[in-house]
mmCIF file of C-alpha atoms in Angstrom:
data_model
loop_
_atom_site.group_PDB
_atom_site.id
_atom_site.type_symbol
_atom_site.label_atom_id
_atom_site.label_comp_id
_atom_site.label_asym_id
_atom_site.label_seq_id
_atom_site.Cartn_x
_atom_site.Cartn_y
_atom_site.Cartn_z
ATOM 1 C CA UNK V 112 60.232 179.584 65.686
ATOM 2 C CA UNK V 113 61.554 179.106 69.047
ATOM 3 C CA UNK V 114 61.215 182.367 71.449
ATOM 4 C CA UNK V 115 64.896 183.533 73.257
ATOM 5 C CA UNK V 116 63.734 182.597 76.638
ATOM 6 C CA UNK V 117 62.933 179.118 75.545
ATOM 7 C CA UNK V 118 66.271 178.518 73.630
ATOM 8 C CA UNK V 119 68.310 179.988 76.712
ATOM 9 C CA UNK V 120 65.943 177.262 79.195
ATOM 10 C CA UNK V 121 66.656 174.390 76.357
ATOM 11 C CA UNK V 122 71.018 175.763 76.856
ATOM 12 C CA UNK V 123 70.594 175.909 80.573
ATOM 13 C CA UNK V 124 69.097 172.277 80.356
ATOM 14 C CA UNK V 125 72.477 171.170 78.177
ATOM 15 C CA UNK V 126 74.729 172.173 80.550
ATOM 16 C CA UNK V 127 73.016 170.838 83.447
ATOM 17 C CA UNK V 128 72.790 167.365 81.424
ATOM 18 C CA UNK V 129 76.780 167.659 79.907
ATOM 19 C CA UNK V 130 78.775 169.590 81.483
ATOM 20 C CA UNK V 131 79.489 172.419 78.938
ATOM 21 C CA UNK V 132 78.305 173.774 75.336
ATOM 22 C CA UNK V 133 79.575 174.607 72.294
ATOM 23 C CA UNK V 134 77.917 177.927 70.365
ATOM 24 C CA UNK V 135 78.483 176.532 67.182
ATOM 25 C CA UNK V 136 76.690 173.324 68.335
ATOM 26 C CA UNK V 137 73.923 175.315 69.018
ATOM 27 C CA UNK V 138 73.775 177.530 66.574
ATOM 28 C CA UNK V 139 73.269 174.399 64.187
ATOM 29 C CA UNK V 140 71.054 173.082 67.177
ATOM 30 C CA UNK V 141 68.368 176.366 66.682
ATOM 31 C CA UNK V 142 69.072 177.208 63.468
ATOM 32 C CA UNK V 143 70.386 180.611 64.760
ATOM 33 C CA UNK V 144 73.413 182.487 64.247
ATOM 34 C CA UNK V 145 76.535 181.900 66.374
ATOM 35 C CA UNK V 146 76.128 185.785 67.226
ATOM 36 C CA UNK V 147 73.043 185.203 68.342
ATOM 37 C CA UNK V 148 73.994 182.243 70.929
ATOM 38 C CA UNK V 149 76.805 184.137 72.354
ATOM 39 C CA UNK V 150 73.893 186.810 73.638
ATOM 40 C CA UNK V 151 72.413 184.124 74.765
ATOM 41 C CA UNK V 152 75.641 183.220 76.910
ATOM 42 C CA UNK V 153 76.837 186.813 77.436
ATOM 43 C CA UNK V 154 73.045 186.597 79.839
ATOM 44 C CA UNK V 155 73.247 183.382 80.776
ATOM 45 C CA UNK V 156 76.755 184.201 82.154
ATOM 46 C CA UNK V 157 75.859 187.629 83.907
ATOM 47 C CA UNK V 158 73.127 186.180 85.730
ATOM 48 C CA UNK V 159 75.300 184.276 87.247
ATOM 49 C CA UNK V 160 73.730 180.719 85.174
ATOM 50 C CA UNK V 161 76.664 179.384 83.477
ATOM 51 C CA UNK V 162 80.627 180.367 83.009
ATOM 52 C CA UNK V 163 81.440 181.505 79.486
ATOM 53 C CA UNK V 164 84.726 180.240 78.096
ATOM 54 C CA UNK V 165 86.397 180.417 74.517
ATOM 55 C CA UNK V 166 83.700 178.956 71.704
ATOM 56 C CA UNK V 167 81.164 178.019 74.275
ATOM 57 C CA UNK V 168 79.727 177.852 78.457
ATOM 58 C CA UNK V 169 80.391 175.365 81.187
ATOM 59 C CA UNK V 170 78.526 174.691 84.576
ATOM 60 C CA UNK V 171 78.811 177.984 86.703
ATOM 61 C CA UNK V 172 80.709 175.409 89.545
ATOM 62 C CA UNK V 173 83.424 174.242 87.172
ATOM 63 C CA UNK V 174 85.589 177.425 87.065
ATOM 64 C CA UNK V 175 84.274 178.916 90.538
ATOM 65 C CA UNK V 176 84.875 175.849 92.705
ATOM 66 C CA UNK V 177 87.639 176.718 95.819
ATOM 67 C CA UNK V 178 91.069 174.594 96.072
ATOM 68 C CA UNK V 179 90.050 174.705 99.827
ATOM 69 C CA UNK V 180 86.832 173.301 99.153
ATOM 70 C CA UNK V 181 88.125 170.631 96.621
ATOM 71 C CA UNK V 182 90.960 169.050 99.032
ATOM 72 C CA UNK V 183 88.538 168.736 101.716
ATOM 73 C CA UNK V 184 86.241 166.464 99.853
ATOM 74 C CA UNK V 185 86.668 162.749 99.446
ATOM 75 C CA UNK V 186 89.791 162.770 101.510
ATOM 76 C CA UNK V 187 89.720 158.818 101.600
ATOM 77 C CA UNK V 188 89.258 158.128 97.474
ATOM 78 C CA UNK V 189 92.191 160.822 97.130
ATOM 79 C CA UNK V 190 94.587 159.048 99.604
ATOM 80 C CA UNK V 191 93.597 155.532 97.925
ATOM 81 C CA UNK V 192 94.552 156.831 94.271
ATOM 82 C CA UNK V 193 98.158 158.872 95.669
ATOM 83 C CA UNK V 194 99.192 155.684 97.453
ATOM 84 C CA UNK V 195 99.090 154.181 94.237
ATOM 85 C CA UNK V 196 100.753 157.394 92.495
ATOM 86 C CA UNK V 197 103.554 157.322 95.603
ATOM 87 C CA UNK V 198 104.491 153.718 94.771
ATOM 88 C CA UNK V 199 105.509 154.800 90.987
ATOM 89 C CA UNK V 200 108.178 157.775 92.536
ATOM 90 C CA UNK V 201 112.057 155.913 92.255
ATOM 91 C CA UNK V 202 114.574 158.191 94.379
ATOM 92 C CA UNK V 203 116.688 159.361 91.401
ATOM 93 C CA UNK V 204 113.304 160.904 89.625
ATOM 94 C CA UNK V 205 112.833 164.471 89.151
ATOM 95 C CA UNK V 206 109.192 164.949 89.945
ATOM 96 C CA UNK V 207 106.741 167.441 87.999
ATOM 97 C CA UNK V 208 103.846 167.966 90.332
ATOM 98 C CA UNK V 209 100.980 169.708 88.964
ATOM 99 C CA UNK V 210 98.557 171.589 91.351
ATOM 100 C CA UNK V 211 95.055 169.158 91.873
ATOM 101 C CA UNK V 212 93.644 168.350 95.488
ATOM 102 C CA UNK V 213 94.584 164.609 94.147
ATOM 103 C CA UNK V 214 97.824 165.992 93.771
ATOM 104 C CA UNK V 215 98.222 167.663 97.135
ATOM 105 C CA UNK V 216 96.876 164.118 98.310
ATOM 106 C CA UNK V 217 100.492 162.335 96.660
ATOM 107 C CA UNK V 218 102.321 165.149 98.371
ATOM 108 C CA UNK V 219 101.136 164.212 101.913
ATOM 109 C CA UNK V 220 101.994 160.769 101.569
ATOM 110 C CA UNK V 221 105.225 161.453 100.185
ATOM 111 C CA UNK V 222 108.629 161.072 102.306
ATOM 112 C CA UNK V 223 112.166 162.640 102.202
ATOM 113 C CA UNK V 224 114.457 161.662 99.913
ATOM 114 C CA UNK V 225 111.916 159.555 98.304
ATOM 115 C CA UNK V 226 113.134 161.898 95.116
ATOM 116 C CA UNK V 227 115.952 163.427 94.015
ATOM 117 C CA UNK V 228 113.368 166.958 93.240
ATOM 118 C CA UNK V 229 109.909 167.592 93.384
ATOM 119 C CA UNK V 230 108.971 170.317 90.762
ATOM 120 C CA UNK V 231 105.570 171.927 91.393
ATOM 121 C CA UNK V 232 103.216 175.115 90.478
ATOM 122 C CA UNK V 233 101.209 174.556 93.346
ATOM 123 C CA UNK V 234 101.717 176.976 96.642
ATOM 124 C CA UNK V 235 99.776 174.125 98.907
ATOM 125 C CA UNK V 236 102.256 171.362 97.558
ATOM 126 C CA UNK V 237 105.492 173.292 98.087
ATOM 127 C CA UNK V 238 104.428 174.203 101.521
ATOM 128 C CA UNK V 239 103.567 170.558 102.521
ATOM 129 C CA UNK V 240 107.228 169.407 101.234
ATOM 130 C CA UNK V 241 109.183 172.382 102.944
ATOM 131 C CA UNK V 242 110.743 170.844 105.481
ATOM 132 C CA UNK V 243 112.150 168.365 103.352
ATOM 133 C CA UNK V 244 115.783 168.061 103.593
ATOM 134 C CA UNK V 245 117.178 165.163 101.152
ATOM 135 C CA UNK V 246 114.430 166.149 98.582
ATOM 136 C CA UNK V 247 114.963 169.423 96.499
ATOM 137 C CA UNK V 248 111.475 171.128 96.148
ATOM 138 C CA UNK V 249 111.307 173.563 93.068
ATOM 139 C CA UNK V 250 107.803 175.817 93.269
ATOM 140 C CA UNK V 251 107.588 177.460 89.812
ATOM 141 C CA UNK V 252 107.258 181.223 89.442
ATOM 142 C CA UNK V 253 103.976 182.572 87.647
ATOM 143 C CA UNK V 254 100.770 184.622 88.372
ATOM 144 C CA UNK V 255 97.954 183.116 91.236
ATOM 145 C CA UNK V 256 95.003 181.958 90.043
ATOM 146 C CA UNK V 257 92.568 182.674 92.508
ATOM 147 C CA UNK V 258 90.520 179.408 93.769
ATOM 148 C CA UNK V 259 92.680 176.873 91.603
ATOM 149 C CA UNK V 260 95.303 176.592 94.210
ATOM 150 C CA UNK V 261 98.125 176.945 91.332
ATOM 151 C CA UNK V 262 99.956 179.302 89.684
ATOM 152 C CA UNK V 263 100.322 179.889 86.190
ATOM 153 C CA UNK V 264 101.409 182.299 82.575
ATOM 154 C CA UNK V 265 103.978 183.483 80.986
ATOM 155 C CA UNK V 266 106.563 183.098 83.964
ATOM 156 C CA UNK V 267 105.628 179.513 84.336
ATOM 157 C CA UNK V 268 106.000 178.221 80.675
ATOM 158 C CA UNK V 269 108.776 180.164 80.889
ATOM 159 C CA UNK V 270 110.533 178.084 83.364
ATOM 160 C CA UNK V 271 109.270 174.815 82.400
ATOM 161 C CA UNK V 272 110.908 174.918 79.127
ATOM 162 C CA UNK V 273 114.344 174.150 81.271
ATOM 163 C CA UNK V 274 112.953 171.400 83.085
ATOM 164 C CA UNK V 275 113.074 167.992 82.010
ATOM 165 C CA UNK V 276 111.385 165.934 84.488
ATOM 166 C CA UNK V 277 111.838 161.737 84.663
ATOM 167 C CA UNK V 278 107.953 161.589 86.109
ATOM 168 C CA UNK V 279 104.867 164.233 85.488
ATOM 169 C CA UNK V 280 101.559 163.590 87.607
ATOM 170 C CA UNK V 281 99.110 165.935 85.637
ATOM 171 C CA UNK V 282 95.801 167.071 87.019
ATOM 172 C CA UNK V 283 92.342 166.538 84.830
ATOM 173 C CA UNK V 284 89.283 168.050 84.528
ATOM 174 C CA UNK V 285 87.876 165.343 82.797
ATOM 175 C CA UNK V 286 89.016 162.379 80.844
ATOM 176 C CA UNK V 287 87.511 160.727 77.717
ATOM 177 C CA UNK V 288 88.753 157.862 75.535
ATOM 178 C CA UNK V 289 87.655 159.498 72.594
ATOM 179 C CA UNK V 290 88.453 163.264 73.427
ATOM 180 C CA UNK V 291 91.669 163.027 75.874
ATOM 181 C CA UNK V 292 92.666 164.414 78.614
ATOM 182 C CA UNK V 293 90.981 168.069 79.119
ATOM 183 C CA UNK V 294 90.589 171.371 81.516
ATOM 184 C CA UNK V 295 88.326 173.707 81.923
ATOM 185 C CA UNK V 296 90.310 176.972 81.016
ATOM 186 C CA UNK V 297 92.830 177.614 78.177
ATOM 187 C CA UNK V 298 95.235 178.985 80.076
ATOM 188 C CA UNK V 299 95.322 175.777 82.367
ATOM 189 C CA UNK V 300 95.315 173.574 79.250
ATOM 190 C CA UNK V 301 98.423 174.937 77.672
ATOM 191 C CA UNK V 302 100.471 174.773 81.701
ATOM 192 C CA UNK V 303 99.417 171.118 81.827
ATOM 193 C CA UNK V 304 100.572 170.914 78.262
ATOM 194 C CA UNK V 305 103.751 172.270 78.937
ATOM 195 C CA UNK V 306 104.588 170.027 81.753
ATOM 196 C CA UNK V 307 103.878 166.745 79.517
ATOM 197 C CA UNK V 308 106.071 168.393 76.893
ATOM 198 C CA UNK V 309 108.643 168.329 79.509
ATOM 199 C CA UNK V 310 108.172 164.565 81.151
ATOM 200 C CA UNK V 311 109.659 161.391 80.525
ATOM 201 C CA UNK V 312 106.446 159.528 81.901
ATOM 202 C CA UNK V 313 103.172 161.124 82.259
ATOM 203 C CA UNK V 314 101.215 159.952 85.050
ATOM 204 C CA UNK V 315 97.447 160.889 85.949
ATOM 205 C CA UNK V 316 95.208 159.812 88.860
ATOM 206 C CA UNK V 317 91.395 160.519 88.777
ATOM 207 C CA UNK V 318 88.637 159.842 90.524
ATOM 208 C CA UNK V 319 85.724 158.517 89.143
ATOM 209 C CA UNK V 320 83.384 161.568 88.154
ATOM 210 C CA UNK V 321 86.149 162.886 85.726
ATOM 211 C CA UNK V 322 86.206 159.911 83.601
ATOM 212 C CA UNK V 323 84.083 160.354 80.256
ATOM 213 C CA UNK V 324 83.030 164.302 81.535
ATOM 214 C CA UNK V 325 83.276 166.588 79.007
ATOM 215 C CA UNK V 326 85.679 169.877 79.246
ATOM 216 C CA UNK V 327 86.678 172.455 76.829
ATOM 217 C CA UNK V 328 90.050 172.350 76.445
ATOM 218 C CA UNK V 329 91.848 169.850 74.844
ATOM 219 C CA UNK V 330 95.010 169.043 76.637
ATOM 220 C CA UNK V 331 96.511 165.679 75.163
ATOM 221 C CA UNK V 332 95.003 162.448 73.394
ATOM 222 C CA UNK V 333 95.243 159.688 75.948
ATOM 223 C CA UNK V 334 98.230 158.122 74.017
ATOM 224 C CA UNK V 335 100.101 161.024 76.030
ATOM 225 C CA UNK V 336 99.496 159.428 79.350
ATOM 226 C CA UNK V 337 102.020 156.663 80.394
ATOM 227 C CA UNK V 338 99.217 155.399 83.356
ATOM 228 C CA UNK V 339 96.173 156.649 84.389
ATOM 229 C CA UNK V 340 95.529 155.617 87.977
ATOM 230 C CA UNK V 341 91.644 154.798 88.481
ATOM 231 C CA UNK V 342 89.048 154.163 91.909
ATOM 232 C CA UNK V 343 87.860 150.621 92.161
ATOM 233 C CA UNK V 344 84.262 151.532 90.732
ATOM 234 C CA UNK V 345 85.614 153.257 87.185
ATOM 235 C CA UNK V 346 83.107 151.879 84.776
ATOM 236 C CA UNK V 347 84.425 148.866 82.876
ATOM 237 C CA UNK V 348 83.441 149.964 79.393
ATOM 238 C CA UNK V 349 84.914 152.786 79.674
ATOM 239 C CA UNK V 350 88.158 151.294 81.223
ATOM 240 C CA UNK V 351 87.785 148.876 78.069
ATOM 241 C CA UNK V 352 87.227 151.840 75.854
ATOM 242 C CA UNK V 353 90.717 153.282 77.041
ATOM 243 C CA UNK V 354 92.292 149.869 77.059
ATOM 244 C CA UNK V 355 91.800 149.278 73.545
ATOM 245 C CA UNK V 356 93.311 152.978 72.245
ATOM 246 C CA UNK V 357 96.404 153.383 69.629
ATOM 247 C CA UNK V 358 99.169 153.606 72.192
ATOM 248 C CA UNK V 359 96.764 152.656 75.471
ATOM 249 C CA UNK V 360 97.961 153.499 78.726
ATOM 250 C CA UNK V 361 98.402 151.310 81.403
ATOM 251 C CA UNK V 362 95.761 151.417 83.507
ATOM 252 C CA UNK V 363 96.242 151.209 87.624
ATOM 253 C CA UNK V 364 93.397 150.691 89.955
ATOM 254 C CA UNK V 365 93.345 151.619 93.199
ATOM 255 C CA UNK V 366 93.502 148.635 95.575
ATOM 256 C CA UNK V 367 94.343 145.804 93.001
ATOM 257 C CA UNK V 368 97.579 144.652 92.016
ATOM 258 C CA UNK V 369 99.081 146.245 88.206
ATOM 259 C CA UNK V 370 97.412 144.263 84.957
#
């Protein structure tokens, strides 16, 4: 029989290797009871080892990570994949913005009047448009959540149900061709849903690390997604493996001409 400290070294080891758990994974994994892993967790999570979310854990840095931190790195990769994103904007679109540092990336690069209205629930991206003049910019009402750089709850939802937007560029956690399009909170996942409910054309870029990484949350299959923009080095299976879904996106690369 395996001792407690061992099984919590062999969790610690899982979500170094994937990204997250799931208790009843590992439940079946130990031959334990589901009570027994979320102890384990409940430790894990106040020693400050991993972040416990609804039916499992993820890496400690995937809910604690700063906005601030997260729009200063790869500066160049983000600016390749907006350019891309700006070039898909036609003046008469209402734009749904969601909150992302990839996001805030589009925002810079975007000019006056290059849309009828910007929509967005992120502070940074509504103060980066504000001196736009031809361009309506719309910052959704909701609760701050600390460190994601957006805002979000019942306020939000609330006023995305009377929007109907012509483009939405939605932020991800992580992407799989299998899984979908995913987040690392439930709270986030149903916002992000919301704002495809409420787009014409869905619309998301991501860098390369988020492709195939596993996160909680379930937003939308990829069928949901009109494009996905991608960085020159995206793996080509996996581009292949998200070519060949029911319903497949098109799939822009950053740098190349459309396919």
């Amino acid at each position: 029989m395996i001792l407690a400290e061992e099984r919590r070294q062999h969790i610690l080891e899982a979500i170094t290797q994937q990204g997250r758990v799931v208790a009843a994974d590992l439940a079946q994994r130990f031959a334990t009871s589901e009570d027994t892993i979320r102890r384990d967790l409940r430790d894990l999570d106040r020693a400050g080892k991993l972040r416990r979310v609804h039916g499992g854990a993820v890496r400690p840095s995937a809910l604690t990570s700063d906005f601030r931190e997260r729009v200063a790195a790869d500066v160049p990769r983000k600016q390749a994949l907006a350019a891309v994103a700006v070039g898909l904007i036609q003046p008469d679109d209402i734009v749904l913005i969601d909150a992302g540092s990839t996001n805030l990336a589009l925002a810079h690069l975007l000019e006056d009047g290059a849309a009828m209205a910007v929509v967005t629930n992120c502070p940074a991206i509504a103060v980066a448009l504000g001196h736009f003049i031809r361009t309506e910019v719309i910052m959704l009402g909701g609760t701050v959540a600390g460190g994601t750089g957006s805002v979000r709850g019942a306020r939000t939802l609330k006023a995305l149900a009377d929007i109907r937007a012509d483009l939405c560029f939605i932020g991800a956690c992580g992407l799989d061709p299998a899984y979908g399009l995913a987040a690392w909170e439930g709270e986030d996942a149903a916002l992000k849903q919301a704002m495809i409910y409420a787009s014409r054309r869905v619309v998301s870029a991501i860098v390369t690390e988020k492709l195939a990484r596993p996160a909680p949350f379930k937003v939308a299959d990829v069928a949901s997604l009109d494009q996905i923009i991608v960085e020159a080095d995206a793996p080509g299976d996996l581009l292949a493996r998200l070519r060949a879904a029911p319903d497949a996106p098109e799939i822009l690369i950053a740098g190349q001409e459309p396919r």
